[in-house]
Amino acid sequence: CPLILLSVSLSLTGFSEVIMYVCICTAITDKQIRQAAARGASTVMDLTDELGVASCCGSCRESAAEILSEHENRGRRYEPVVFNPATA
């Protein structure tokens, strides 16, 4: 399942949206995966049960897991790492 990006423009409203198909076998988009995550899906198996993601060829599994991880980590603040080089 290679990722496919589609740009959809609605000329009457001036609205433009990029749609990324994550699972081509079942025609599932990144937006649908994010919506499932918002409803509580936290693993690829949850996505498989709810949407059918990774139920055919499985090549979308890694991308789906990455989107779930992004959803889980959104809003988190990370402390900067300070590098102090050793002096000779």
CSV table of C-alpha atoms in Angstrom, one decimal, residues 14-58:
chain,number,residue,atom,x,y,z
A,14,GLY,CA,-11.5,28.6,-2.2
A,15,PHE,CA,-11.0,25.6,0.1
A,16,SER,CA,-8.1,23.3,-0.5
A,17,GLU,CA,-7.2,20.1,1.4
A,18,VAL,CA,-4.5,17.5,1.0
A,19,ILE,CA,-5.7,14.0,1.3
A,20,MET,CA,-3.2,11.2,2.0
A,21,TYR,CA,-4.3,7.7,1.5
A,22,VAL,CA,-2.4,5.6,4.0
A,23,CYS,CA,-4.1,2.2,3.2
A,24,ILE,CA,-4.8,1.8,-0.5
A,25,CYS,CA,-6.2,-1.7,-0.1
A,26,THR,CA,-9.1,-0.4,2.0
A,27,ALA,CA,-9.0,3.3,0.9
A,28,ILE,CA,-8.3,4.7,4.4
A,29,THR,CA,-6.9,8.2,4.7
A,30,ASP,CA,-4.7,9.8,7.4
A,31,LYS,CA,-7.8,11.9,8.4
A,32,GLN,CA,-9.8,8.7,9.1
A,33,ILE,CA,-6.9,7.3,11.2
A,34,ARG,CA,-6.7,10.6,13.2
A,35,GLN,CA,-10.4,10.5,13.8
A,36,ALA,CA,-10.2,6.9,15.0
A,37,ALA,CA,-7.3,7.9,17.3
A,38,ALA,CA,-9.5,10.7,18.7
A,39,ARG,CA,-12.2,8.1,19.4
A,40,GLY,CA,-9.7,6.0,21.4
A,41,ALA,CA,-7.8,3.8,18.9
A,42,SER,CA,-4.2,3.5,20.2
A,43,THR,CA,-2.7,0.5,18.3
A,44,VAL,CA,-2.6,-0.6,14.7
A,45,MET,CA,-4.7,-3.6,15.7
A,46,ASP,CA,-7.4,-1.1,16.9
A,47,LEU,CA,-7.3,0.5,13.5
A,48,THR,CA,-7.5,-2.9,11.8
A,49,ASP,CA,-10.6,-3.8,13.9
A,50,GLU,CA,-12.3,-0.4,13.3
A,51,LEU,CA,-11.2,0.6,9.8
A,52,GLY,CA,-9.6,-2.5,8.2
A,53,VAL,CA,-6.1,-0.8,8.1
A,54,ALA,CA,-3.3,-3.3,7.4
A,55,SER,CA,-5.7,-6.2,6.9
A,56,CYS,CA,-4.6,-6.9,3.4
A,57,CYS,CA,-1.0,-6.5,2.3
A,58,GLY,CA,0.1,-4.8,5.5
